XYZ file of C-alpha atoms in Angstrom:
510
model
C 182.978 118.972 82.564
C 179.898 118.055 84.623
C 176.895 117.315 82.393
C 173.730 118.852 83.751
C 169.977 119.126 83.222
C 167.944 122.348 83.264
C 164.512 122.375 84.919
C 162.452 125.415 83.907
C 160.086 126.213 86.758
C 156.563 127.526 86.093
C 155.626 127.616 89.780
C 154.596 123.999 90.390
C 154.577 122.636 93.923
C 156.304 119.538 92.510
C 159.293 121.241 90.830
C 161.702 120.519 93.683
C 160.575 116.915 93.567
C 161.530 116.664 89.882
C 165.026 117.852 90.774
C 165.334 115.365 93.618
C 164.317 112.484 91.357
C 166.840 113.548 88.712
C 169.560 113.750 91.363
C 168.634 110.238 92.531
C 169.709 109.083 89.066
C 173.180 110.534 89.844
C 172.516 113.320 87.333
C 173.181 116.932 88.273
C 170.349 119.399 87.611
C 169.433 122.977 88.367
C 166.065 124.708 88.756
C 165.638 128.157 87.224
C 162.480 130.278 86.842
C 161.219 130.037 83.250
C 161.827 133.779 82.772
C 165.273 133.977 84.397
C 168.282 135.264 82.480
C 170.787 133.965 85.032
C 171.753 130.831 83.106
C 173.125 129.841 79.718
C 171.064 127.178 77.910
C 174.175 125.948 76.115
C 175.536 124.716 79.471
C 172.782 122.078 79.748
C 172.496 118.686 78.037
C 168.696 118.360 78.401
C 165.712 120.410 79.569
C 162.550 119.621 81.576
C 159.521 121.949 81.667
C 157.723 121.784 85.032
C 154.047 121.879 85.887
C 152.290 125.083 86.938
C 149.246 126.347 88.851
C 148.453 128.458 85.731
C 146.369 127.491 82.710
C 147.886 127.847 79.227
C 144.537 129.389 78.238
C 144.972 132.270 80.683
C 146.211 135.701 79.637
C 148.735 135.372 82.470
C 150.061 132.036 81.202
C 153.856 131.820 81.602
C 155.482 131.768 78.149
C 159.148 130.754 78.064
C 161.528 131.455 75.206
C 162.241 127.971 73.815
C 164.013 129.150 70.668
C 167.354 127.731 71.832
C 165.807 124.559 73.291
C 162.934 123.021 71.306
C 164.291 120.892 68.466
C 167.860 121.629 69.535
C 168.092 119.804 72.874
C 166.276 116.810 74.371
C 163.145 118.303 75.946
C 160.525 116.827 78.298
C 157.337 118.758 79.090
C 155.534 117.765 82.302
C 151.840 118.660 82.834
C 151.778 122.419 82.110
C 154.907 121.878 80.012
C 153.015 119.323 77.909
C 150.003 121.617 77.508
C 152.270 124.545 76.599
C 154.028 122.595 73.837
C 150.633 121.656 72.417
C 148.689 124.920 72.861
C 151.304 127.389 71.602
C 152.427 125.271 68.646
C 149.123 124.740 66.849
C 147.199 122.300 69.044
C 144.142 122.777 71.202
C 143.868 122.740 74.997
C 140.533 123.080 76.767
C 138.918 122.605 80.148
C 138.465 118.964 81.141
C 134.923 117.671 81.481
C 136.074 116.030 84.711
C 139.067 117.378 86.586
C 141.555 114.524 86.815
C 143.430 114.611 90.064
C 145.139 111.668 91.735
C 145.799 108.130 90.576
C 145.147 106.993 87.003
C 146.362 104.099 84.874
C 147.903 104.094 81.418
C 145.393 102.239 79.239
C 147.481 102.597 76.082
C 151.278 102.804 75.633
C 153.343 102.875 72.456
C 155.736 100.215 73.693
C 158.030 100.782 70.716
C 158.871 104.287 71.925
C 162.047 104.757 73.968
C 160.250 106.893 76.593
C 158.214 103.879 77.735
C 160.976 101.275 77.772
C 160.270 98.718 80.547
C 156.884 100.343 81.345
C 153.712 98.333 80.806
C 150.084 99.179 80.099
C 148.157 99.578 83.333
C 151.049 101.414 85.008
C 149.759 103.805 87.682
C 150.467 107.524 87.221
C 149.578 110.673 89.185
C 147.469 113.361 87.508
C 146.917 116.938 88.700
C 145.242 119.157 86.095
C 141.948 120.819 85.150
C 142.816 121.382 81.454
C 143.338 118.668 78.871
C 144.993 118.439 75.438
C 142.066 118.103 73.014
C 144.001 118.165 69.771
C 147.695 117.652 69.042
C 149.545 119.882 66.528
C 150.794 118.531 63.213
C 153.794 116.158 63.487
C 152.930 115.411 67.139
C 152.368 111.703 67.859
C 150.348 110.296 70.753
C 152.322 107.656 72.687
C 150.156 107.072 75.800
C 146.581 107.459 77.077
C 144.572 106.901 80.249
C 140.851 106.164 80.468
C 140.012 109.884 80.762
C 142.991 111.527 79.039
C 143.472 110.676 75.370
C 146.777 112.516 74.967
C 148.497 111.514 78.213
C 151.893 111.497 76.448
C 153.197 112.473 73.048
C 156.390 113.077 71.084
C 157.247 115.493 68.280
C 158.404 113.675 65.180
C 161.889 114.685 64.002
C 162.799 116.072 67.448
C 163.895 114.681 70.817
C 160.885 116.445 72.331
C 158.521 114.502 74.592
C 155.618 115.536 76.802
C 153.535 113.854 79.495
C 150.313 115.020 81.137
C 151.076 113.209 84.404
C 153.733 113.757 87.091
C 156.533 111.140 87.000
C 158.276 112.767 89.966
C 155.457 111.930 92.391
C 155.688 108.750 94.452
C 152.302 107.512 93.190
C 153.563 107.325 89.590
C 154.892 103.808 89.971
C 157.209 103.894 86.954
C 158.046 107.586 87.172
C 161.739 107.004 87.886
C 161.939 104.564 84.976
C 160.420 107.159 82.649
C 162.843 109.870 83.803
C 165.736 107.454 83.352
C 164.477 106.548 79.875
C 164.383 110.217 78.885
C 167.600 111.415 80.508
C 169.859 108.382 80.103
C 168.562 106.520 77.032
C 167.254 109.427 74.948
C 169.278 112.476 76.099
C 172.426 110.415 76.852
C 173.199 112.363 80.049
C 176.049 110.805 82.061
C 175.154 109.404 85.499
C 178.340 110.585 87.175
C 177.165 113.038 89.824
C 177.978 111.338 93.156
C 178.770 112.557 96.699
C 182.485 111.939 96.108
C 182.301 113.913 92.866
C 180.535 116.760 94.693
C 183.158 116.834 97.463
C 186.046 116.890 95.013
C 184.501 119.655 92.884
C 183.346 121.760 95.846
C 186.689 121.634 97.656
C 188.430 122.831 94.479
C 185.859 125.632 94.051
C 186.294 126.797 97.660
C 190.074 126.844 97.296
C 189.829 128.871 94.108
C 187.262 131.300 95.557
C 188.684 131.844 99.041
C 192.401 131.339 98.447
C 194.348 131.911 101.671
C 191.712 134.179 103.258
C 190.174 133.467 106.656
C 186.587 132.238 106.895
C 184.231 132.369 109.903
C 181.303 129.937 110.250
C 178.504 129.847 112.803
C 177.991 126.221 113.816
C 174.582 125.157 115.098
C 175.215 121.497 115.871
C 172.914 120.554 112.973
C 173.626 118.548 109.841
C 173.943 121.411 107.332
C 176.435 123.588 109.214
C 178.456 120.533 110.232
C 178.827 119.207 106.674
C 179.645 122.738 105.474
C 182.330 123.005 108.172
C 183.971 119.695 107.240
C 183.992 120.629 103.535
C 185.567 123.989 104.312
C 188.076 122.407 106.676
C 189.051 119.989 103.916
C 189.564 122.964 101.568
C 191.248 125.596 103.769
C 192.171 123.874 107.064
C 193.327 126.232 109.840
C 191.931 129.288 108.024
C 188.405 128.159 108.989
C 187.192 129.574 112.323
C 184.010 127.994 113.686
C 181.915 129.635 116.395
C 179.321 127.665 118.358
C 177.057 129.948 120.392
C 175.103 128.684 123.400
C 171.932 130.775 123.458
C 170.686 129.049 126.610
C 167.882 127.462 124.616
C 169.660 124.291 123.474
C 168.720 120.785 124.536
C 169.978 119.396 127.839
C 173.807 119.177 127.901
C 173.892 119.889 124.143
C 176.403 122.731 124.358
C 179.060 120.568 126.002
C 178.366 117.400 124.006
C 178.363 119.126 120.596
C 181.586 121.005 121.422
C 183.259 117.713 122.350
C 181.987 116.094 119.173
C 183.387 118.893 117.019
C 186.769 118.804 118.727
C 186.910 115.071 118.052
C 186.440 115.866 114.350
C 189.535 118.089 114.330
C 187.621 121.301 113.611
C 188.833 124.683 114.827
C 185.847 125.521 117.067
C 185.329 128.157 119.744
C 182.400 127.756 122.109
C 180.722 130.933 123.381
C 178.319 130.593 126.329
C 176.001 133.591 125.938
C 172.980 131.996 127.617
C 172.643 134.700 130.287
C 172.727 137.420 127.605
C 169.906 135.761 125.637
C 167.706 135.074 128.661
C 168.092 138.647 129.875
C 167.081 140.022 126.458
C 164.031 137.707 126.370
C 162.805 138.554 129.870
C 159.062 139.207 129.974
C 158.486 138.767 126.213
C 155.637 136.421 125.200
C 154.998 137.297 121.552
C 156.464 134.487 119.396
C 157.581 136.707 116.507
C 159.237 139.182 118.869
C 160.993 136.311 120.642
C 162.383 135.094 117.316
C 163.629 138.589 116.470
C 165.268 139.031 119.876
C 167.052 135.681 119.570
C 168.192 136.562 116.031
C 169.380 140.035 117.074
C 171.362 138.824 120.075
C 172.920 136.046 118.001
C 174.116 138.641 115.487
C 175.571 140.761 118.289
C 177.412 137.809 119.845
C 178.603 136.476 116.491
C 179.783 139.951 115.439
C 181.701 140.413 118.699
C 183.434 137.071 118.244
C 184.221 137.513 114.541
C 185.945 140.820 115.323
C 188.374 138.918 117.542
C 189.621 137.046 114.448
C 192.185 139.153 112.637
C 191.638 139.786 108.917
C 188.619 137.510 108.486
C 187.070 138.174 105.049
C 184.452 135.473 104.464
C 181.282 134.297 106.194
C 180.382 130.648 105.537
C 176.757 129.525 105.738
C 175.012 126.164 105.625
C 172.456 127.338 103.035
C 170.989 124.409 101.086
C 169.183 124.291 97.728
C 165.565 124.483 98.983
C 166.492 127.730 100.778
C 167.782 129.161 97.493
C 164.804 127.976 95.421
C 162.220 129.198 97.939
C 163.770 132.672 97.933
C 163.264 133.060 94.168
C 159.829 134.005 92.867
C 158.795 132.499 89.531
C 156.819 135.637 88.714
C 159.424 138.033 90.056
C 156.994 139.475 92.604
C 157.421 139.219 96.378
C 153.910 137.836 96.874
C 154.854 134.584 95.132
C 157.996 133.946 97.160
C 157.499 131.058 99.604
C 159.926 132.529 102.125
C 162.892 134.847 102.245
C 165.933 132.887 103.280
C 168.191 134.367 105.937
C 170.801 131.968 107.247
C 172.724 132.308 110.520
C 170.159 134.759 111.889
C 170.289 137.067 108.875
C 173.657 138.799 109.239
C 173.575 142.530 108.400
C 175.617 144.434 105.842
C 177.755 146.181 108.454
C 179.727 142.969 108.989
C 181.306 143.547 105.550
C 181.996 139.850 104.920
C 181.792 138.050 101.586
C 179.630 134.902 101.519
C 180.663 131.311 100.799
C 177.924 128.633 100.737
C 179.327 125.200 99.828
C 175.944 123.406 100.082
C 173.737 125.909 98.243
C 173.094 123.579 95.276
C 172.163 120.352 97.113
C 169.125 119.002 98.967
C 168.926 117.823 102.592
C 169.140 114.117 101.756
C 172.142 114.867 99.544
C 173.795 116.799 102.388
C 173.572 113.651 104.483
C 175.067 111.524 101.676
C 177.919 114.006 101.259
C 178.453 113.950 105.029
C 178.665 110.158 104.932
C 181.268 110.295 102.157
C 183.265 112.731 104.336
C 183.249 110.208 107.190
C 181.041 112.236 109.542
C 179.516 110.206 112.384
C 176.158 108.645 111.452
C 174.559 109.780 114.720
C 175.310 113.396 113.878
C 174.090 113.036 110.284
C 170.888 111.396 111.482
C 169.994 114.140 113.957
C 166.475 115.503 113.779
C 166.084 119.103 112.582
C 166.096 121.587 115.481
C 164.746 125.156 115.161
C 167.246 128.017 115.108
C 165.550 129.781 118.068
C 165.766 126.450 119.924
C 163.504 125.899 122.914
C 162.567 129.585 122.735
C 159.710 128.720 120.375
C 158.808 125.562 122.273
C 158.147 127.490 125.470
C 154.817 129.170 124.818
C 154.647 132.520 126.577
C 157.525 134.245 128.351
C 160.872 132.504 128.858
C 162.604 132.002 132.215
C 165.585 129.917 133.279
C 163.237 127.644 135.266
C 160.993 127.025 132.247
C 164.055 126.205 130.138
C 165.186 123.723 132.808
C 161.782 122.012 132.868
C 161.570 121.702 129.091
C 165.169 120.475 128.768
C 164.420 117.675 131.250
C 161.173 116.722 129.497
C 162.780 116.821 126.046
C 165.722 114.673 127.199
C 163.398 111.944 128.493
C 161.314 111.990 125.297
C 164.263 111.888 122.871
C 166.156 109.256 124.848
C 162.974 107.184 124.979
C 162.692 107.317 121.189
C 166.283 106.088 120.939
C 165.758 103.300 123.501
C 162.656 102.076 121.672
C 164.461 102.235 118.272
C 161.955 104.842 117.116
C 164.284 107.832 116.668
C 165.268 107.054 113.079
C 161.626 106.426 112.137
C 160.727 109.992 113.139
C 161.669 113.056 111.060
C 161.456 115.514 113.956
C 160.426 115.274 117.597
C 160.306 117.605 120.554
C 158.341 118.784 123.560
C 156.373 122.020 124.084
C 155.876 123.716 127.451
C 152.353 125.137 127.521
C 151.406 128.387 129.292
C 148.754 126.649 131.398
C 148.699 124.808 134.693
C 146.458 121.870 135.470
C 145.224 120.255 138.655
C 146.780 116.941 139.602
C 147.230 114.601 142.535
C 150.607 113.297 143.717
C 150.438 111.096 146.779
C 147.659 112.614 148.861
C 148.446 116.165 147.801
C 146.798 118.370 145.208
C 149.166 119.830 142.607
C 148.775 122.729 140.186
C 151.621 122.384 137.709
C 152.675 122.674 134.072
C 151.348 120.811 131.020
C 153.737 119.602 128.316
C 152.867 118.449 124.812
C 154.957 115.877 122.948
C 155.243 116.164 119.150
C 156.667 113.641 116.652
C 156.182 113.947 112.900
C 157.164 112.147 109.726
C 158.115 114.156 106.658
C 160.641 114.348 103.823
C 161.306 118.070 103.709
C 159.228 119.764 106.413
C 156.865 121.353 103.865
C 154.156 118.876 104.850
C 154.163 116.505 107.806
C 151.981 113.960 109.557
C 152.011 112.935 113.195
C 153.664 109.627 114.028
C 151.497 106.885 115.493
C 153.822 106.078 118.407
C 153.050 102.897 120.411
C 150.686 103.428 123.337
C 153.091 101.559 125.599
C 155.881 103.971 124.692
C 153.679 107.014 125.320
C 152.544 105.573 128.638
C 156.111 104.878 129.765
C 157.350 108.300 128.627
C 154.486 110.141 130.324
C 155.144 108.331 133.617
C 158.875 109.089 133.458
C 158.288 112.768 132.795
C 155.715 113.255 135.563
C 157.747 111.239 138.089
C 161.102 112.851 137.299
C 160.493 116.423 136.193
C 159.502 118.701 139.030
C 156.872 121.173 137.890
C 155.004 118.946 135.394
C 151.873 116.954 136.206
C 150.276 116.393 132.802
C 151.544 115.133 129.408
C 149.601 115.272 126.117
C 150.477 114.058 122.595
C 149.917 116.272 119.536
C 148.119 114.470 116.679
C 147.861 117.403 114.250
C 149.200 117.210 110.688
C 150.847 120.002 108.673
C 148.848 121.607 107.178
C 146.706 122.881 108.846
C 148.971 122.910 111.910
C 152.711 123.635 111.808
C 155.461 121.373 113.147
C 156.469 123.840 115.859
C 153.834 125.477 118.021
C 155.216 129.000 117.596
């Protein structure tokens, strides 16, 4: 049976990062809200308490039930978790004289303690807190300090309970991975046996047990998630998987044909549906970005529903939902205001379709999806594709959408993306694309005055899309790309480069 780690979430922005670091140790873990009843503690080998935006001194402080955990299972409290284990068990937590945020160094370490094996004094850690642990409860032992934080880490004598005031999951904690490994592997004795091959084997068996000999329909997008989901399902149920790839007329240049060919080469049962005219007609004259999204989603549902009805006795809908989608749809407080986003995959299919859901990737992160895809033998070029928005170029054309505007943006985008590949920059960029702006500018071509479109190029680096920074592309590349676009794409006479980070800007313009 797969050994696993429970992460109790108190609403920290870093909780997902804890899970990703644990997974990097080839240890399976799950995140659950601290107040959830949808899990059984006995199923987990060890527990981690996350940080939180709340103060333990607040009346609204989250208070988990640790009666089946503390003293009974290996337990690690991180930031809020550390303050909770001190404050509610007889210690004292108060406001810091100086709020410690950012880099700090461990000025004292109990090197005899297993938690700090192979970690030296002076090690850099990342702090993010306004409260501090003033006094430890009885039988609690300090095992690390920084210059400003006396009780930066402690353990409870007679228990496998540890707590740290800093965040080991953050990149700036130089020995954070070592500390997590010390706790999970050396102290908790959790097996490091969760690998892509293990995931494939387990997931295929689960799909076979769940679906049996029923038929499954899957909407392919050409992206990494739906592709890996399709290959997993194909491995499990073969010819009973029916894939539908819809051309909404807003894909990249020649993408409909090239992706269809790629899928056929993978042996998948795929039907291509060219509904581009239907989408463009529905979008005619609409400029509002949110309304455009809704129109694209609605028409997709209509097309997908029409096609799924042509498959006799289909009972399941497969989706490429991944773990961040699941986590972000669950509020720690149970209230809708705290939910980051409501997740609706494949356009948000309505109840009238009467299909049961199968989501083979719902418990893994994006980087893990790519590793699973590699273990399945999926082409590296497909796995390395940049994310592409569901509404496609529809939200990269600012203002109303016409066939001519789509043509212009497809040409511009093709030159930009191919240029990134030619300059060996594509894999250094997380996402790139071009935006067609709803303005014309004056230009001169030959001896003639022009009044044509402006396009903006956008390239960002990120790990998960939650935050992003613009990529400092070489001036020579930008110069060459701008010249190619203006000389080859009729209707464009000006190219600009977007140097906004997220936040405050977003990756897409709409």
